Structures are given as structure tokens and as C-alpha cells.
mmCIF file of C-alpha atoms in Angstrom:
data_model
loop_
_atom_site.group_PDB
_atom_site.id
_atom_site.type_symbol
_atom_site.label_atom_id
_atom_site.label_comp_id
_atom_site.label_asym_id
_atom_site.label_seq_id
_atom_site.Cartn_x
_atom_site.Cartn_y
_atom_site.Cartn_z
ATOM 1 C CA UNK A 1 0.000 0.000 0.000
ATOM 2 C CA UNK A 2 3.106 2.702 0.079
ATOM 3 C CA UNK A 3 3.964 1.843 -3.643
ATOM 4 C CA UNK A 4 3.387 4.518 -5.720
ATOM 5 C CA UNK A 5 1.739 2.825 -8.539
ATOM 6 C CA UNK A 6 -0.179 -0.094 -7.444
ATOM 7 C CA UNK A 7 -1.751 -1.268 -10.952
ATOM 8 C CA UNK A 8 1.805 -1.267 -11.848
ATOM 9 C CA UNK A 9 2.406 -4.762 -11.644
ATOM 10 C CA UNK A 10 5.450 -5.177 -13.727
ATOM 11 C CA UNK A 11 6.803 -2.215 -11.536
ATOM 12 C CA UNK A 12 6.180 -4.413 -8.229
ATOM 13 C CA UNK A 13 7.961 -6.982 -9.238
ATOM 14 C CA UNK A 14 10.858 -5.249 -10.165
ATOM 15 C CA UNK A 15 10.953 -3.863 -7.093
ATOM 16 C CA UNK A 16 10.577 -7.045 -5.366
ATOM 17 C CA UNK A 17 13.432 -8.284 -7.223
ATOM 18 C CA UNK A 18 15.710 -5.619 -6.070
ATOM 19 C CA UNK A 19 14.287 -5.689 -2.071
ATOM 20 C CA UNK A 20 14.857 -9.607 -2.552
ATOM 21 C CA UNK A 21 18.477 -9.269 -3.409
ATOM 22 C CA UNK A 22 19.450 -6.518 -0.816
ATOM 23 C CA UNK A 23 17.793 -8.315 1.984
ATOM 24 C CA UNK A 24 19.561 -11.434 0.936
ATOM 25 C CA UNK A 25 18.648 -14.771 3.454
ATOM 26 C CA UNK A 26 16.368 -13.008 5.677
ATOM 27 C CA UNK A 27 12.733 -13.378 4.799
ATOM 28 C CA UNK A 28 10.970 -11.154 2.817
ATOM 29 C CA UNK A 29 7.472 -10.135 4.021
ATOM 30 C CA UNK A 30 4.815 -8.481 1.348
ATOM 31 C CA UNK A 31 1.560 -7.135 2.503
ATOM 32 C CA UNK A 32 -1.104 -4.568 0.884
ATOM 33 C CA UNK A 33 -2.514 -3.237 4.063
ATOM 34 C CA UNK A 34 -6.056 -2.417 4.470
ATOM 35 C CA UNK A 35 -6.503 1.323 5.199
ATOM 36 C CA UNK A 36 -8.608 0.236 8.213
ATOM 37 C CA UNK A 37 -6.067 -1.794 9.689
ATOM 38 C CA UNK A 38 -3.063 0.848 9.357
ATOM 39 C CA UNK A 39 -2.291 0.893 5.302
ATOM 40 C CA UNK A 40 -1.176 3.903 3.769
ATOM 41 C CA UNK A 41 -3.859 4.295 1.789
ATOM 42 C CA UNK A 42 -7.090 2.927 0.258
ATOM 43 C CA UNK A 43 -7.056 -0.484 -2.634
ATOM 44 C CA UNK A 44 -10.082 -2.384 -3.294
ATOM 45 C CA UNK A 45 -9.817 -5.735 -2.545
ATOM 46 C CA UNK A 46 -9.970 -6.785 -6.156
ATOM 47 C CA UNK A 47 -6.931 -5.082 -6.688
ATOM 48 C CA UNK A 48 -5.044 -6.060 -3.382
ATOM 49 C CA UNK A 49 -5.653 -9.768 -4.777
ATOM 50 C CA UNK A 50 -4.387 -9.050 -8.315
ATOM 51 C CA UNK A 51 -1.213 -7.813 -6.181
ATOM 52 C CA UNK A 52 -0.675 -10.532 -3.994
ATOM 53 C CA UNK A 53 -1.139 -12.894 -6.441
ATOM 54 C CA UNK A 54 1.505 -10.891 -8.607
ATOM 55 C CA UNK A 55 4.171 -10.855 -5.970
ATOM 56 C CA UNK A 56 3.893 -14.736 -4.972
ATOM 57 C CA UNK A 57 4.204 -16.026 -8.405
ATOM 58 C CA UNK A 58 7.334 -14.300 -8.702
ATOM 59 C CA UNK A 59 8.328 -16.184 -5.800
ATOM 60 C CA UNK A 60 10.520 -12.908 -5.077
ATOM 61 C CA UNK A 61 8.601 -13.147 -1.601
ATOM 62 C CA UNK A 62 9.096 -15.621 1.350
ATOM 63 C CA UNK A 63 5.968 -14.546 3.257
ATOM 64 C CA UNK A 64 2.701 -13.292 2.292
ATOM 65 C CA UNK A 65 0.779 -11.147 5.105
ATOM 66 C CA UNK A 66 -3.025 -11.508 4.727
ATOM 67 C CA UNK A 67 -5.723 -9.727 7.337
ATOM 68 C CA UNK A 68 -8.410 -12.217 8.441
ATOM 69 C CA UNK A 69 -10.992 -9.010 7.568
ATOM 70 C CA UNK A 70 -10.608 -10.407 3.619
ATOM 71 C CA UNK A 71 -13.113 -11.952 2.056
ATOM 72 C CA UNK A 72 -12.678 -15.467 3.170
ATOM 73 C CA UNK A 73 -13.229 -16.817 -1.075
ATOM 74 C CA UNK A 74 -9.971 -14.335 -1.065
ATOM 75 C CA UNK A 75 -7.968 -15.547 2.178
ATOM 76 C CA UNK A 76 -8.611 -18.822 0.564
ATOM 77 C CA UNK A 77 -7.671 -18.204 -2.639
ATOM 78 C CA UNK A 78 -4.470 -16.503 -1.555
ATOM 79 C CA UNK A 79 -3.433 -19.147 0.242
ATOM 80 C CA UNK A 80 -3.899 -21.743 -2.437
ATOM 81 C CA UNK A 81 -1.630 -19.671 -4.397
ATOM 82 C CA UNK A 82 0.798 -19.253 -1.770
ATOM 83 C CA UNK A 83 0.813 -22.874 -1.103
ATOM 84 C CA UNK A 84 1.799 -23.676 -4.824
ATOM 85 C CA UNK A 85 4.567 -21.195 -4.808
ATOM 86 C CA UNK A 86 6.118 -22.077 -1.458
ATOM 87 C CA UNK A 87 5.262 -18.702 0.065
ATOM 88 C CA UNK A 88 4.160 -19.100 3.978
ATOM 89 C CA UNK A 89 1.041 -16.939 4.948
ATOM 90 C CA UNK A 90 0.689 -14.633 7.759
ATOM 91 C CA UNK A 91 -3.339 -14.154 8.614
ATOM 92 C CA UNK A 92 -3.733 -10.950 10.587
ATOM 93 C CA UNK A 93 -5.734 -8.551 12.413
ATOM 94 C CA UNK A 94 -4.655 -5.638 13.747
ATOM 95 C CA UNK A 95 -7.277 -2.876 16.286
ATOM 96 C CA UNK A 96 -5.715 0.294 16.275
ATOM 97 C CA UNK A 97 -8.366 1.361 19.043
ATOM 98 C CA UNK A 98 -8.802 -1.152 21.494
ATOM 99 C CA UNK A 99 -7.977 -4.499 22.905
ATOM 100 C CA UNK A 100 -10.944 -6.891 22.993
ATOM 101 C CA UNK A 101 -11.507 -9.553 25.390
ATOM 102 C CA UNK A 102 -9.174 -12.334 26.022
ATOM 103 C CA UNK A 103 -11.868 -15.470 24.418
ATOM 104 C CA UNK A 104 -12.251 -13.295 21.410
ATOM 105 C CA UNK A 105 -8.204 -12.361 21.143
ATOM 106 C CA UNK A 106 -7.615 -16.297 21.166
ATOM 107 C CA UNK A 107 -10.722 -16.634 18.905
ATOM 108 C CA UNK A 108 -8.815 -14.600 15.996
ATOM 109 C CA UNK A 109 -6.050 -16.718 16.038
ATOM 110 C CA UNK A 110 -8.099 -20.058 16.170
ATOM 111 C CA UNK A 111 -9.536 -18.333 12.522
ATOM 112 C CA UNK A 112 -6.294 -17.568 11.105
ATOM 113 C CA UNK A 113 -4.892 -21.557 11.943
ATOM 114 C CA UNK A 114 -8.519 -23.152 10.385
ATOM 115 C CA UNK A 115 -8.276 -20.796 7.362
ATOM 116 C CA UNK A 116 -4.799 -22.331 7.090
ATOM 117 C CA UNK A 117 -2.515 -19.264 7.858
ATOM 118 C CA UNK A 118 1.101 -20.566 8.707
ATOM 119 C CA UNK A 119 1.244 -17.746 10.705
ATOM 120 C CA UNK A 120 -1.215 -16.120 12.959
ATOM 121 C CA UNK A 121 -0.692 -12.321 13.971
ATOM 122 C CA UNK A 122 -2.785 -10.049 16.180
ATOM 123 C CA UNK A 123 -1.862 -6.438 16.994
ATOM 124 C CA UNK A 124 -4.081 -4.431 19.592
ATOM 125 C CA UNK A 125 -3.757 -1.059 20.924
ATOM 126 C CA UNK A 126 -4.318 -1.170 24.611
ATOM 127 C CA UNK A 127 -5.770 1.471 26.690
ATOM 128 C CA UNK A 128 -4.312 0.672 30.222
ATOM 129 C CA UNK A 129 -2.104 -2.161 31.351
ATOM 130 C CA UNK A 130 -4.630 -4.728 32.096
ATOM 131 C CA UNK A 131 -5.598 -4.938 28.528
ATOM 132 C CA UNK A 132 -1.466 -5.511 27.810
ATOM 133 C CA UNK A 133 -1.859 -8.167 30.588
ATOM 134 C CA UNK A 134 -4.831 -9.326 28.773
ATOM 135 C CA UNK A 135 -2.908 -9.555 25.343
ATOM 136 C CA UNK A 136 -0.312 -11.329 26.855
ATOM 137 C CA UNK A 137 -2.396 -14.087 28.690
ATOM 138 C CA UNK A 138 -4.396 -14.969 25.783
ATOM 139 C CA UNK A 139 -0.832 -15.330 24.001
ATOM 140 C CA UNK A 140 0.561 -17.563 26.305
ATOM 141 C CA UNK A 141 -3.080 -19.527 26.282
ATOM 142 C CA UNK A 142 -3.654 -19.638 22.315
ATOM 143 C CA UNK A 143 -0.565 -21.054 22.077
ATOM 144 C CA UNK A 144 -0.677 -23.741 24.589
ATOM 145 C CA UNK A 145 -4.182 -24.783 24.069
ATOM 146 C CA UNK A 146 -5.841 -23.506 21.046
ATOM 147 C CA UNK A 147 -3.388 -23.602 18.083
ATOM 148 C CA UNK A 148 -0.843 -24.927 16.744
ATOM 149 C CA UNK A 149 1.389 -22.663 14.467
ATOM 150 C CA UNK A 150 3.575 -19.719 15.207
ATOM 151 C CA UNK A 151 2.213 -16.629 16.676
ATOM 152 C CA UNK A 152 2.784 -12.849 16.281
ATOM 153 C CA UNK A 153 0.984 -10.727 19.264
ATOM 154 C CA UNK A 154 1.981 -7.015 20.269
ATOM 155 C CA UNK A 155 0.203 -4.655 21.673
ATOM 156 C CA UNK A 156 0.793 -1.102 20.122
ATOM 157 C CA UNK A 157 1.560 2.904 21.524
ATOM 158 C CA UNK A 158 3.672 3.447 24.244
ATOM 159 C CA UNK A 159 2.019 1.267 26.860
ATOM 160 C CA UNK A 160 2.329 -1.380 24.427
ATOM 161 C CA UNK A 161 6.382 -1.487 24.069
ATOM 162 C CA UNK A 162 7.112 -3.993 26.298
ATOM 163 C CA UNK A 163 5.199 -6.490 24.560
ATOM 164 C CA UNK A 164 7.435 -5.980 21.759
ATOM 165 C CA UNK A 165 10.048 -6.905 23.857
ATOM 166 C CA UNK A 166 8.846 -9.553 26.137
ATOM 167 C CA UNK A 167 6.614 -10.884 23.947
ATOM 168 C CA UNK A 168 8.793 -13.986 23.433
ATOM 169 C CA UNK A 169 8.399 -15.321 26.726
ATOM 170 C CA UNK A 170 4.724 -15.457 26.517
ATOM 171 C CA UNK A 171 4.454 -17.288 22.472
ATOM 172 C CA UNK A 172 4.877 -14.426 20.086
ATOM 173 C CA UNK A 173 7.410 -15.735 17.353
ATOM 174 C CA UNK A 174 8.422 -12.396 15.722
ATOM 175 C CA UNK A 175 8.158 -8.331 16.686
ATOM 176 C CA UNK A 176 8.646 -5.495 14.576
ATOM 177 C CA UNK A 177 11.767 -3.011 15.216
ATOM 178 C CA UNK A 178 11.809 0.521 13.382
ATOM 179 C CA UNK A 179 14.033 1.384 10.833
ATOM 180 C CA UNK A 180 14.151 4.814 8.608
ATOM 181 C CA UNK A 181 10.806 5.224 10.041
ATOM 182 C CA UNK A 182 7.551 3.146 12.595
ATOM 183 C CA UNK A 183 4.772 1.040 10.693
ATOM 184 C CA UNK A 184 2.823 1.098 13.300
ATOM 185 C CA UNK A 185 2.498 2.800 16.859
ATOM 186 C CA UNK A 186 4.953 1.989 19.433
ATOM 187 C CA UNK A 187 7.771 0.142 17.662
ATOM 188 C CA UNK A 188 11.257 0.903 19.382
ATOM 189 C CA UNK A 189 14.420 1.636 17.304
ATOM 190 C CA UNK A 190 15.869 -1.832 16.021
ATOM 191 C CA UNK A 191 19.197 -1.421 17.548
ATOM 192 C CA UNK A 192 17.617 -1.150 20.906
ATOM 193 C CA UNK A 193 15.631 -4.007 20.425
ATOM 194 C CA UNK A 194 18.617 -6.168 19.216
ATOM 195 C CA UNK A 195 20.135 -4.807 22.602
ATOM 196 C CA UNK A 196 17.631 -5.205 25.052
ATOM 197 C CA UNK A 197 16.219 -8.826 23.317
ATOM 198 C CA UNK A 198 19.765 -9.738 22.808
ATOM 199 C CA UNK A 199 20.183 -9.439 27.100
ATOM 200 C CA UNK A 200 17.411 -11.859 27.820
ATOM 201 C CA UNK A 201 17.488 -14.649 25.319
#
């Protein structure tokens, strides 16, 4: 969603084939963000499709990141076409308002793993720390109980940093570090999070 010229598709995958060879072995992550969930700015879904599609096939991407607010005939879709092209799936949902209860936190991820995500993500802003307590139990829970692939769970803003940090002690498989600039609320320089992580595993 921050390309300039999204119906460029031949223009993507350029692009893809340069990010692919400066990033080198680390995994390469492409999403189209809806607007409603943080994106830069506005696609119809038809089009986000025609661009996901795009990037898998040129198998220039590792991992394909999917919100579970898609059309599931697209979520599915996606993640047939993923599955031929050896591209792992990240289904996601991401509240930039609020944190929801702890059955219905652990309910999203449930939906991502029977929609057959590889990868199930959930990113909540919290409004006090019970609800980063809250985000943080029903981590630790969904992943010993409830499902059985990796996890991604952070709670964003400033009361949600040290779930970007700690969040490896309670089941969350990846966080997010800022580079030139944040994607999201909240997300701490990457050298201080290779610092501080670095310390305590």
C-alpha cells in the first residue's frame, strides 16, 4: 500500500526483485494493508488480490501477510496460491483502538490456523495495562491450548512497548523493530531491540 503505482504490476515486481536481493537470506514479508487496519492508503480488494497474487508467483517473496478481515473466497484463494509457490502466509488482524476480550483475542487466532494461515498475527492497541496483561495471557493460552502454528501478538503505543520486547516469553514468534521510520504505533528503534532482546534470550 506505500507503492506509488499499485496497478503497476510489472513495476512491483521489479521492485521485489531488487528488495529480494538486498535483503539477501532473511525473509521477505509483502503485505497490501487495508486502510482500516493501518495501510497507507485505500485499494479495493480486487486489486489487493491481483497484487498478492503478482508478488507470490514471482516467488521474489518468502511470506505473504493476509488480514483475516478479507473476504474469506480471497484468504482462501491466496493461500492456495501461496501454497503452490512455497510462500508461507501470515493471517492478521490488527485494532488500532482497542484491545478486545481475552476469548475473542484467542478466537482470531483459532480463525487464522482453520483458514490455514502458517502464521497467525494479532496487533491491539491497549488502553491501560490490564488490557497488555490481557494480550499477553491470551498469548501464552492460544498457544498452549488452542493452536498450533507460530504466533505474532503485540500490543501497540507506548504502553504497548514492552510487549514488543517480552513478547517472546509469553508465544509471540516475531516483533517489529523501526528502521528509517515506525509502521505502526509503538515500535522501538531496532538497535535497541537487538540490545535489550539480545540481554534476555
Amino acid at each position: 500500500d506505500y507503492f506509488d503505482n499499485l496497478k503497476d504490476i510489472g513495476g512491483l515486481i521489479k521492485t521485489l526483485e531488487e528488495l529480494s536481493f538486498i535483503v539477501g537470506k532473511y525473509p521477505l514479508i509483502f503485505t497490501c494493508r487495508k486502510f482500516e487496519e493501518g495501510g497507507y492508503r485505500r485499494v479495493s480488494q480486487s486489486q489487493k488480490v491481483k497484487l498478492m497474487e503478482a508478488a507470490i508467483k514471482s516467488r521474489k517473496i518468502d511470506i505473504v501477510d493476509m488480514e483475516l478481515a478479507n473476504e474469506e473466497e480471497n484468504i482462501k484463494r491466496i493461500s492456495l496460491i501461496a501454497r503452490e509457490n512455497r510462500v508461507k502466509i501470515i493471517l492478521s488482524h490488527h485494532d488500532f483502538k482497542a484491545t478486545p476480550g481475552k476469548e475473542e483475542i484467542i478466537g482470531k487466532l483459532v480463525k487464522a490456523q482453520e483458514l490455514g494461515a502458517d502464521i497467525g498475527k494479532i496487533a491491539l492497541m491497549p488502553k491501560d495495562k490490564r488490557d497488555v496483561l490481557k494480550l499477553l495471557e491470551a498469548s501464552l493460552e492460544a498457544g498452549e491450548k488452542h493452536v498450533h502454528i507460530p504466533l505474532i501478538t503485540m500490543a501497540m503505543g507506548d504502553k504497548g512497548q514492552m510487549t514488543r520486547i517480552v513478547g517472546g516469553f509469553f508465544g509471540s514468534a516475531i516483533t517489529f523493530a523501526r528502521g528509517r521510520a515506525s509502521s505502526a504505533p509503538g515500535q522501538l528503534d531496532i538497535g535497541q531491540i537487538r540490545e535489550i532482546i539480545g540481554s534476555l534470550y
